[in-house]
CSV table of N, CA, C and O in Angstrom, one decimal:
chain,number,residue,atom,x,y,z
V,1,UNK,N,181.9,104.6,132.9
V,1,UNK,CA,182.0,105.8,133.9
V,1,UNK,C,181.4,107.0,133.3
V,1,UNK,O,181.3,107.3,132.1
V,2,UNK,N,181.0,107.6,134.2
V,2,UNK,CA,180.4,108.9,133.9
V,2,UNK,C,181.1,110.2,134.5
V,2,UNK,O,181.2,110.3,135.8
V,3,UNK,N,181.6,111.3,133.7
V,3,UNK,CA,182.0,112.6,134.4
V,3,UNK,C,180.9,113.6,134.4
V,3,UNK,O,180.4,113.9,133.3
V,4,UNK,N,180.5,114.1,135.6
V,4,UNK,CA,179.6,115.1,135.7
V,4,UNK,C,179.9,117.1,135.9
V,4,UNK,O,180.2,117.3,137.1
V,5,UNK,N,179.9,117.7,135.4
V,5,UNK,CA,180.2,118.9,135.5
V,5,UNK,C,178.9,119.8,135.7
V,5,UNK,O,177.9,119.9,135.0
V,6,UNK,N,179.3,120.7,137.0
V,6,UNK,CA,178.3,121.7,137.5
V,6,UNK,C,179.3,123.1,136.7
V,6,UNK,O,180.5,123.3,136.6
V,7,UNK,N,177.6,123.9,136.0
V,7,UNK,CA,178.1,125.2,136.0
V,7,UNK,C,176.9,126.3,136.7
V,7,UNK,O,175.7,125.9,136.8
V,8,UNK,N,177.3,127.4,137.0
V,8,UNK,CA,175.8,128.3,136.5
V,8,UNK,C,175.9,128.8,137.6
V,8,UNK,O,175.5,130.0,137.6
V,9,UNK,N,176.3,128.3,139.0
V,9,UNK,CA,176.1,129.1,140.4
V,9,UNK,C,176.6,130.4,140.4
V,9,UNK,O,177.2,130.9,139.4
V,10,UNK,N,176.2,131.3,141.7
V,10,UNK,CA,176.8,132.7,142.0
V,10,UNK,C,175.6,133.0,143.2
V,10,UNK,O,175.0,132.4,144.1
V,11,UNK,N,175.6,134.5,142.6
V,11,UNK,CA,174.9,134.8,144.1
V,11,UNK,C,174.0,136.0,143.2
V,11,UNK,O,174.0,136.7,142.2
V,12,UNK,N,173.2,135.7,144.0
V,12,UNK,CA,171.8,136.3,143.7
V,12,UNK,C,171.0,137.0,144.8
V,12,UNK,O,171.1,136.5,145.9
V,13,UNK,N,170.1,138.0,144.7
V,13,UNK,CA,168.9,138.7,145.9
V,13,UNK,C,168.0,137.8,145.4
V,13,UNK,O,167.9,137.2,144.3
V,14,UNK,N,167.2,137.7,146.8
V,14,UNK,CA,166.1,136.8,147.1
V,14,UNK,C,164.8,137.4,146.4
V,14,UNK,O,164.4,138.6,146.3
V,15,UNK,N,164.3,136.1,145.9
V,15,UNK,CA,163.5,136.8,145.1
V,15,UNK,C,164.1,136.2,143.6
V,15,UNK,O,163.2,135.4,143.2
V,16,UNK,N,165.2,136.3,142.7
V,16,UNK,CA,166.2,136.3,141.8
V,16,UNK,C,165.8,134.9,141.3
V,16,UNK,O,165.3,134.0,141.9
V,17,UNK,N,166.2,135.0,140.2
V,17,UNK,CA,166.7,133.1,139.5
V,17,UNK,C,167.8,132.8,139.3
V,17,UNK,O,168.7,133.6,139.5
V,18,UNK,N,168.0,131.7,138.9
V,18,UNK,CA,169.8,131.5,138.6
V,18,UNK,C,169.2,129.7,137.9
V,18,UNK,O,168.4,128.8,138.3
V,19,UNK,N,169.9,129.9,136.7
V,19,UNK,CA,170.4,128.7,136.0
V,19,UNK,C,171.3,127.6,136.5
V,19,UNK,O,172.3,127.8,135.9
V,20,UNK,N,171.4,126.5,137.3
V,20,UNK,CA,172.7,125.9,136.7
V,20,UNK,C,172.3,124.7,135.9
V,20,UNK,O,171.2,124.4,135.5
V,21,UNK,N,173.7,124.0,135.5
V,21,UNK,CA,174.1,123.4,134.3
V,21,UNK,C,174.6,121.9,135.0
V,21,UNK,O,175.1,121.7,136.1
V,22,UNK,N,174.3,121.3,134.3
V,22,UNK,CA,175.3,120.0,134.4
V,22,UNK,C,175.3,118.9,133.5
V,22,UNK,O,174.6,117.9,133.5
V,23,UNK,N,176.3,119.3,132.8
V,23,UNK,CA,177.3,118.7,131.6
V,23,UNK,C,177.8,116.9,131.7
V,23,UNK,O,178.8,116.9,132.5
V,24,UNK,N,177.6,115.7,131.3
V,24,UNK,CA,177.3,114.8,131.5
V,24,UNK,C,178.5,114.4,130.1
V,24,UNK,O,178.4,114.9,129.0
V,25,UNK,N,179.7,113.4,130.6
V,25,UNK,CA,180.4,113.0,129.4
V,25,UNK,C,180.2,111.8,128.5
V,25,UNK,O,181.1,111.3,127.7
V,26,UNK,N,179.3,111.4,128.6
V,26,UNK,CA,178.2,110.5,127.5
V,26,UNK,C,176.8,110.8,127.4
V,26,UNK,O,176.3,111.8,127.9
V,27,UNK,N,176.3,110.2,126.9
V,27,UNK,CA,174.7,110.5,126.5
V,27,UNK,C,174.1,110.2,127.6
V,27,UNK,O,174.1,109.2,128.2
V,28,UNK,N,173.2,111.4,128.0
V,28,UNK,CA,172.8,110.7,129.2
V,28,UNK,C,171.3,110.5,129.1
V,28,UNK,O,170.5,110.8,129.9
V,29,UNK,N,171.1,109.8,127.4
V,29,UNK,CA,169.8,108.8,127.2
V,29,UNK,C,170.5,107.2,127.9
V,29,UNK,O,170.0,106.1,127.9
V,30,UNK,N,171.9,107.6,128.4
V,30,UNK,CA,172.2,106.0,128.7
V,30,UNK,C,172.5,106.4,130.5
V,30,UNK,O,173.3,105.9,131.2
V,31,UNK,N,171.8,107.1,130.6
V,31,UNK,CA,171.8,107.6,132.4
V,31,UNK,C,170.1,107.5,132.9
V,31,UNK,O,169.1,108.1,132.4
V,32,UNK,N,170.0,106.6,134.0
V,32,UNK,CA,168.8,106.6,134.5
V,32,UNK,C,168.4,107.4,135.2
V,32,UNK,O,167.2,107.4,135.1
V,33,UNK,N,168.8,108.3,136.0
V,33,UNK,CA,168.7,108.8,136.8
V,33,UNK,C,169.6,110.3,136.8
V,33,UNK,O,170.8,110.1,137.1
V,34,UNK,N,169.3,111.2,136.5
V,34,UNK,CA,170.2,112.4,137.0
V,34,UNK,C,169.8,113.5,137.6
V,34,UNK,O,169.0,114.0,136.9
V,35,UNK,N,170.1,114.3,138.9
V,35,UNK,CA,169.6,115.4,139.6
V,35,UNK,C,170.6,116.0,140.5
V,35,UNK,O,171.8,115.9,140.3
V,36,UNK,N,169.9,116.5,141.3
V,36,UNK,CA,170.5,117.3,142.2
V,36,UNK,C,170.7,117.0,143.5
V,36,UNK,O,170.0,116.2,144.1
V,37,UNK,N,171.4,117.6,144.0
V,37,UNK,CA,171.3,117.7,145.7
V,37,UNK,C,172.1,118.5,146.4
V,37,UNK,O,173.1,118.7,145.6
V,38,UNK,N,172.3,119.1,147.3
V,38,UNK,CA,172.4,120.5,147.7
V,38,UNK,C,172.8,120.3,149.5
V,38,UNK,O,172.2,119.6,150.3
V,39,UNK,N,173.8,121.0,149.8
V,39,UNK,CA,174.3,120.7,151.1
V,39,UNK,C,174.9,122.2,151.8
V,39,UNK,O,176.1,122.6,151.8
V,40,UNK,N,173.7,122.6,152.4
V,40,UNK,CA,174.3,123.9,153.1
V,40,UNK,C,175.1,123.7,154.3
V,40,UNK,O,175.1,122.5,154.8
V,41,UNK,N,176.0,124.7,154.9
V,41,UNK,CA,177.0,124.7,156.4
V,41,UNK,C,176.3,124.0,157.3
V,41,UNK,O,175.1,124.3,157.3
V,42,UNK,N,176.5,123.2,158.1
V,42,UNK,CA,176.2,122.3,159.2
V,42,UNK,C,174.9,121.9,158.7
V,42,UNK,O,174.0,122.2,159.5
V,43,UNK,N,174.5,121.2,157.6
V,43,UNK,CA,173.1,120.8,157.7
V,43,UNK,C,173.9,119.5,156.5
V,43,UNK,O,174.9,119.6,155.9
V,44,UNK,N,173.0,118.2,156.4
V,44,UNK,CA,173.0,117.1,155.4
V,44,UNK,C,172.2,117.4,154.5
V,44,UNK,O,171.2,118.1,154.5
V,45,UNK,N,173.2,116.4,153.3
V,45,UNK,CA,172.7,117.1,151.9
V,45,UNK,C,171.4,116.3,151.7
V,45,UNK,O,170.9,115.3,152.2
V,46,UNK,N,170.9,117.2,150.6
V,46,UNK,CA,169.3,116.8,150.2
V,46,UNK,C,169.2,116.4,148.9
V,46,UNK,O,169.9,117.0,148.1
V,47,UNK,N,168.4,115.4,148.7
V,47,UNK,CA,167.9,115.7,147.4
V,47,UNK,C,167.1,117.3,147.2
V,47,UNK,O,166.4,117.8,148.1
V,48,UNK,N,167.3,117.8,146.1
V,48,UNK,CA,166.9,118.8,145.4
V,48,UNK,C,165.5,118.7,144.3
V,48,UNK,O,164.5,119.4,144.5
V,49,UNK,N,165.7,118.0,143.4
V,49,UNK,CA,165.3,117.3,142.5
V,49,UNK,C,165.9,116.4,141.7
V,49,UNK,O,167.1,116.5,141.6
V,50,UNK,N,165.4,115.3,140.8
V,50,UNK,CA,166.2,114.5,139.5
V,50,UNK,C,165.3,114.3,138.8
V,50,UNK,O,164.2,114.7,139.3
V,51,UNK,N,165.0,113.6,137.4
V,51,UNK,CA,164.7,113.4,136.4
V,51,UNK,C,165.0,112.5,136.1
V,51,UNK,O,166.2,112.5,136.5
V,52,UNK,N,164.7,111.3,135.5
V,52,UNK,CA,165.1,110.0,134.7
V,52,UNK,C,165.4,110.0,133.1
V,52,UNK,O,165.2,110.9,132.3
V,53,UNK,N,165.7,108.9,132.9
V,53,UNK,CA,165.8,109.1,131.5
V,53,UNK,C,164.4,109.2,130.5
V,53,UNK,O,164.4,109.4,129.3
V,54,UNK,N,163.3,109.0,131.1
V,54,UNK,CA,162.4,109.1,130.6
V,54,UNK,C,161.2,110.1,130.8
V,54,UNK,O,160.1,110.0,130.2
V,55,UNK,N,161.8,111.2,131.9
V,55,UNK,CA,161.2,112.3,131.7
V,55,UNK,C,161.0,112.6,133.0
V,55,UNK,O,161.1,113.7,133.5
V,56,UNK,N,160.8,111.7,133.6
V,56,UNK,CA,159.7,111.7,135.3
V,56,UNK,C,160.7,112.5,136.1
V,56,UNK,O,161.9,112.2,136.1
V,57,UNK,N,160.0,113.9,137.1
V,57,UNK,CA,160.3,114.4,137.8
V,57,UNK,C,160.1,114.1,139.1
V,57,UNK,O,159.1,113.4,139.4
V,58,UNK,N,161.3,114.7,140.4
V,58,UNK,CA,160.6,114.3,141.5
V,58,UNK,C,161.4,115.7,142.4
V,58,UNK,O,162.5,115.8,141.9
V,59,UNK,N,161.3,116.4,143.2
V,59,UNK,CA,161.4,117.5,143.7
V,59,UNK,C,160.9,117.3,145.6
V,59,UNK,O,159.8,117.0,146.2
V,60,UNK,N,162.3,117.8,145.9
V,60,UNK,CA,161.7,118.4,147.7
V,60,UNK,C,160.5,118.9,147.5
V,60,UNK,O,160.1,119.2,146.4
V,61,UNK,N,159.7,119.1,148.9
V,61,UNK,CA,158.7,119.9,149.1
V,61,UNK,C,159.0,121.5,149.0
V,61,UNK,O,158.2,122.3,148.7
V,62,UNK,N,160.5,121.7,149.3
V,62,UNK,CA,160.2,123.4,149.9
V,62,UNK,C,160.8,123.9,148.3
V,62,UNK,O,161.4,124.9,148.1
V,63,UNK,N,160.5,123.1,147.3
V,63,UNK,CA,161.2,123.8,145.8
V,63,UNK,C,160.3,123.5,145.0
V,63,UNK,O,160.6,123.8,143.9
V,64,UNK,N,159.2,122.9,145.2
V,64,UNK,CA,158.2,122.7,144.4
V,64,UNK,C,157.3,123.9,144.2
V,64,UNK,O,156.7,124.6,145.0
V,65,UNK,N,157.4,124.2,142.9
V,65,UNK,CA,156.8,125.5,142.5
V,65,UNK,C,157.6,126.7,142.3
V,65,UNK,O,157.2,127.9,142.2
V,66,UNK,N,158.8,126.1,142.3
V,66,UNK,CA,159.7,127.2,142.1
V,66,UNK,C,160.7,126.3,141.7
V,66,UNK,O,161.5,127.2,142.2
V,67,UNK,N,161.5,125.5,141.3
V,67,UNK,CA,162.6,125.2,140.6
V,67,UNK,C,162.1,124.1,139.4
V,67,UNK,O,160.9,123.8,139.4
V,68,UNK,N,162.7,123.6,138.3
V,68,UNK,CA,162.3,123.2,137.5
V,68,UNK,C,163.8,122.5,136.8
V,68,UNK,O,164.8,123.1,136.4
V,69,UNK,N,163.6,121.1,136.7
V,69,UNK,CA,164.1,120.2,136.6
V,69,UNK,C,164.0,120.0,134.7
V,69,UNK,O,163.0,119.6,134.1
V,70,UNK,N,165.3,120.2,134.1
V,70,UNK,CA,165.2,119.7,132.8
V,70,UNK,C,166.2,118.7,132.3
V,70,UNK,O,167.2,118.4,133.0
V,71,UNK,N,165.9,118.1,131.0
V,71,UNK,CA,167.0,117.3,130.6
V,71,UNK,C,167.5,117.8,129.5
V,71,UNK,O,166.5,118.5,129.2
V,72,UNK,N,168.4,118.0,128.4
V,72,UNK,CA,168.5,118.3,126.8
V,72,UNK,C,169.3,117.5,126.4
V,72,UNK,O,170.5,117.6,126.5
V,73,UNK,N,168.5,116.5,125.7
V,73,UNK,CA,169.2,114.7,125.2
V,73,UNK,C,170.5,115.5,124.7
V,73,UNK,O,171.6,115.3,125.2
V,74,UNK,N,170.5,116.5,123.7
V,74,UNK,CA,171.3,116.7,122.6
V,74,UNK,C,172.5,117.0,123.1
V,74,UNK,O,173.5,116.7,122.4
V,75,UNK,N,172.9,117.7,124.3
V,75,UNK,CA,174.3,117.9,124.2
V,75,UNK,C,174.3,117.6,125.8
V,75,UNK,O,174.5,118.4,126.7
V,76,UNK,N,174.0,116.3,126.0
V,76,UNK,CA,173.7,115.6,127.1
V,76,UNK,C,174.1,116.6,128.8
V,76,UNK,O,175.1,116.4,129.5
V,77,UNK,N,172.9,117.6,128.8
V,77,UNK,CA,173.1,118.4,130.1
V,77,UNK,C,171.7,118.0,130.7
V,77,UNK,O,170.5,117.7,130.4
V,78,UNK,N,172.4,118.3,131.6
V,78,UNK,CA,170.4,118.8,132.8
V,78,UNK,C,170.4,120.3,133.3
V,78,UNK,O,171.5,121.0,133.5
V,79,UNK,N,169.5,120.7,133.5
V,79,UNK,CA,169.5,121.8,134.0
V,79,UNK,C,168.9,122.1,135.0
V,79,UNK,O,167.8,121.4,135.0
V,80,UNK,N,169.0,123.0,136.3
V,80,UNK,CA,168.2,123.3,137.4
V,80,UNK,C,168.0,124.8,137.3
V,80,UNK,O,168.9,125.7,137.2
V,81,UNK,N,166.0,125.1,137.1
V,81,UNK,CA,165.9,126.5,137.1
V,81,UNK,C,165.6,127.0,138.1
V,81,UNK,O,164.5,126.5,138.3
V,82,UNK,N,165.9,127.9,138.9
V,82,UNK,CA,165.4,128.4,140.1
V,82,UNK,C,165.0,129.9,140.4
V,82,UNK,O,165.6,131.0,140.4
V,83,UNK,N,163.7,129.6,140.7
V,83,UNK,CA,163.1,130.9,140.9
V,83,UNK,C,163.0,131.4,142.2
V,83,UNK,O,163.7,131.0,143.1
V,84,UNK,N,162.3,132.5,142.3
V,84,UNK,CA,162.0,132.8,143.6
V,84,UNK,C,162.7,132.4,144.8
V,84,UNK,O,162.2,132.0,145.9
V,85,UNK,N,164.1,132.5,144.3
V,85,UNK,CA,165.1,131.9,145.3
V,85,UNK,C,165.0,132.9,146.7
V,85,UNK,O,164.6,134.1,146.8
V,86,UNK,N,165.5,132.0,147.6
V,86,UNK,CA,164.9,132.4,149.2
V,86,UNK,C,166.7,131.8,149.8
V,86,UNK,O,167.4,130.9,149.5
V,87,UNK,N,166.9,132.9,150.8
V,87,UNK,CA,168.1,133.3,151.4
V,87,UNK,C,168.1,130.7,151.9
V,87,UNK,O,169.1,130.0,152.2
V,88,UNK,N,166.7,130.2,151.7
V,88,UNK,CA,167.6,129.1,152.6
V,88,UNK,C,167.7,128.2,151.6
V,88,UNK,O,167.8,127.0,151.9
V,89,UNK,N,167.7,128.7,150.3
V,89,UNK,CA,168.4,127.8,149.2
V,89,UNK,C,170.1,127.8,149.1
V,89,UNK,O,170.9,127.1,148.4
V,90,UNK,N,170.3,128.7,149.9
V,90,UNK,CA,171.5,128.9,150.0
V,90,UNK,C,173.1,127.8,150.3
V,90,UNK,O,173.8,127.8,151.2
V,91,UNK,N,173.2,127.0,149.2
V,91,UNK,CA,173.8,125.7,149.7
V,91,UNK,C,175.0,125.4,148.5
V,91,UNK,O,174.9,126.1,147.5
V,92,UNK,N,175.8,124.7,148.6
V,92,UNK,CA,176.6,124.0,147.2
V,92,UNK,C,175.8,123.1,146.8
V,92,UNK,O,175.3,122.3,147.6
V,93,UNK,N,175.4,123.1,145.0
V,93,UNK,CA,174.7,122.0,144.7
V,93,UNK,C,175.7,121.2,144.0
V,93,UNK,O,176.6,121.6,143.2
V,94,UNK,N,175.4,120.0,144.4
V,94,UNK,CA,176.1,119.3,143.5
V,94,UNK,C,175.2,118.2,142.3
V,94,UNK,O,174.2,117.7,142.7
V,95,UNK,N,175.7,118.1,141.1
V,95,UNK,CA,175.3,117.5,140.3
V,95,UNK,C,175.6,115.8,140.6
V,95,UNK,O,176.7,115.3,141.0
V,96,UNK,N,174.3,114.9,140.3
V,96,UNK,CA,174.6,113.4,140.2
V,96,UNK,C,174.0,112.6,139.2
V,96,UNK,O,172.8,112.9,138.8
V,97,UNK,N,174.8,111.4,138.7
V,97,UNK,CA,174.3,110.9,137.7
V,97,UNK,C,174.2,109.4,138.3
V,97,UNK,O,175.2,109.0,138.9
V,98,UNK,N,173.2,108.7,138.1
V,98,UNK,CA,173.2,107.5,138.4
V,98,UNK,C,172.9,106.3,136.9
V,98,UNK,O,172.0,106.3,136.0
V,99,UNK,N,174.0,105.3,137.3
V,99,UNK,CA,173.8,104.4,136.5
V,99,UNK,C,174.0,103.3,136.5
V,99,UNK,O,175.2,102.9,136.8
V,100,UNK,N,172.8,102.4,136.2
V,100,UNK,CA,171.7,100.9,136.8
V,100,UNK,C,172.4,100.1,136.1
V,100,UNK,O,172.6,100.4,134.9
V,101,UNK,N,172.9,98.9,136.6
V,101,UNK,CA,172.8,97.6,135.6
V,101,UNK,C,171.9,96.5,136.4
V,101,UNK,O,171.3,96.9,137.4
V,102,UNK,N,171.7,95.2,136.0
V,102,UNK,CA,170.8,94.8,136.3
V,102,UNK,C,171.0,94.3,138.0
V,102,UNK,O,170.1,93.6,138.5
V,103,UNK,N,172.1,94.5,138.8
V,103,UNK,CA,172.0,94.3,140.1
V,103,UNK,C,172.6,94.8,140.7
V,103,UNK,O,173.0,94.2,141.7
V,104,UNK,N,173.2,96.3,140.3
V,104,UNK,CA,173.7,97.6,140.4
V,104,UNK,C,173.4,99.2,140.0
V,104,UNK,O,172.8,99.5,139.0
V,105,UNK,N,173.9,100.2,141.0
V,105,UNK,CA,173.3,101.0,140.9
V,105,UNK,C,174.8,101.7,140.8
V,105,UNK,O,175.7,100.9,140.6
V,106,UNK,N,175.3,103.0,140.9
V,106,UNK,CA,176.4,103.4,140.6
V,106,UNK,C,176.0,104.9,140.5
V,106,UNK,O,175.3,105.3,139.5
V,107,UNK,N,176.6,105.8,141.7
V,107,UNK,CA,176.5,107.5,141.6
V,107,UNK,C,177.6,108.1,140.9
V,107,UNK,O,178.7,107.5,141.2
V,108,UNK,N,177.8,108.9,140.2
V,108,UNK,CA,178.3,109.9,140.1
V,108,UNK,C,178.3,111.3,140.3
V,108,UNK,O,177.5,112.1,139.8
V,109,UNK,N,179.5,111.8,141.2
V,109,UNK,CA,179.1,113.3,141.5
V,109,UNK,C,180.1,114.0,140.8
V,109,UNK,O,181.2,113.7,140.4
V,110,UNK,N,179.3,115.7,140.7
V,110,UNK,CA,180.2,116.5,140.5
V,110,UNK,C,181.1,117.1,141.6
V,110,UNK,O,181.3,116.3,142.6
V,111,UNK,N,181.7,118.7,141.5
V,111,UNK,CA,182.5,119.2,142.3
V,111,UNK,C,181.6,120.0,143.3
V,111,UNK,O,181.8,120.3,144.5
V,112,UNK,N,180.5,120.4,142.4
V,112,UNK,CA,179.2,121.4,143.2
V,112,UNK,C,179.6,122.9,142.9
V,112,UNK,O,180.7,123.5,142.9
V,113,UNK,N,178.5,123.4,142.8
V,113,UNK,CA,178.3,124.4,142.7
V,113,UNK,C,178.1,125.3,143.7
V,113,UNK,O,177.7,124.8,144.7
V,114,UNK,N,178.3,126.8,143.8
V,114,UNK,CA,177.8,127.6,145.3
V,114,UNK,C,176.7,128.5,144.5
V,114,UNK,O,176.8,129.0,143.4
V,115,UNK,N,175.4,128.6,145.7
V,115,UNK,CA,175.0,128.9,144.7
V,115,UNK,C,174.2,130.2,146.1
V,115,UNK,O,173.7,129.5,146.9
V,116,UNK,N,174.1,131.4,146.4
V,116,UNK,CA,174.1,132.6,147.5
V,116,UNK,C,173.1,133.1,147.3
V,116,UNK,O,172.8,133.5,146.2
V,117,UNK,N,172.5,133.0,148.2
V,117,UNK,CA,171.0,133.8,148.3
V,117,UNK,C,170.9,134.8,149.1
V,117,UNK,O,170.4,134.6,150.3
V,118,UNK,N,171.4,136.3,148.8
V,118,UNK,CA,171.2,136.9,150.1
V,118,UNK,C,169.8,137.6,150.4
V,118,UNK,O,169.0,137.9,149.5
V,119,UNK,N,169.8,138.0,151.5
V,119,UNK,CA,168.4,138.5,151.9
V,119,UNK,C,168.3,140.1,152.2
V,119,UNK,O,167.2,140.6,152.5
């Protein structure tokens, strides 16, 4: 099992960056998969971005070139950096970790984060 922890949200002017965090309770060189996804008022959640254990990024269209997907093996977090944030990033993100066995896949979520864009 895996516990995931979001930190780093708040509220920000458009335009602004904001950090968040997500804290992973094993190594998550032993997580294939970990990212994001983000679910504003009346709309279905999205992927955001994730990262694998081996580096490979993959990112929505409307955050490409403005958010940036990291991993830091050492104290097994990911991070989401976001730039040029725009009032319709405006959503709870939640953190997820996924993990493969050979005819299994298995999500893990966090609690989510809020994360306010105002305009």
């Amino acid at each position: 099992q895996v516990q995931v922890v979001e930190s780093g949200g708040g509220l920000v002017q458009a335009g602004g960056s904001l950090r968040v965090s997500c804290a992973a309770s094993r190594s998550i060189l032993s997580i294939g998969v970990m990212g994001w996804y983000r679910q504003a008022p009346g709309k279905q959640r999205e992927l955001v971005a994730a990262i694998t254990s081996g580096g490979s990024t993959n990112y929505t269209d409307s955050v490409k070139g403005r958010f940036t997907i990291s991993r830091h093996n050492a104290n097994n977090t990911v991070y989401l950096q976001m730039n040029s944030l725009k009032p319709e990033d405006t959503a709870v993100y939640f953190c997820f970790a996924r993990v493969s066995g050979r005819y299994w896949d298995r999500d893990y979520w966090g609690q989510g984060t809020q994360v306010t864009v105002s305009s």
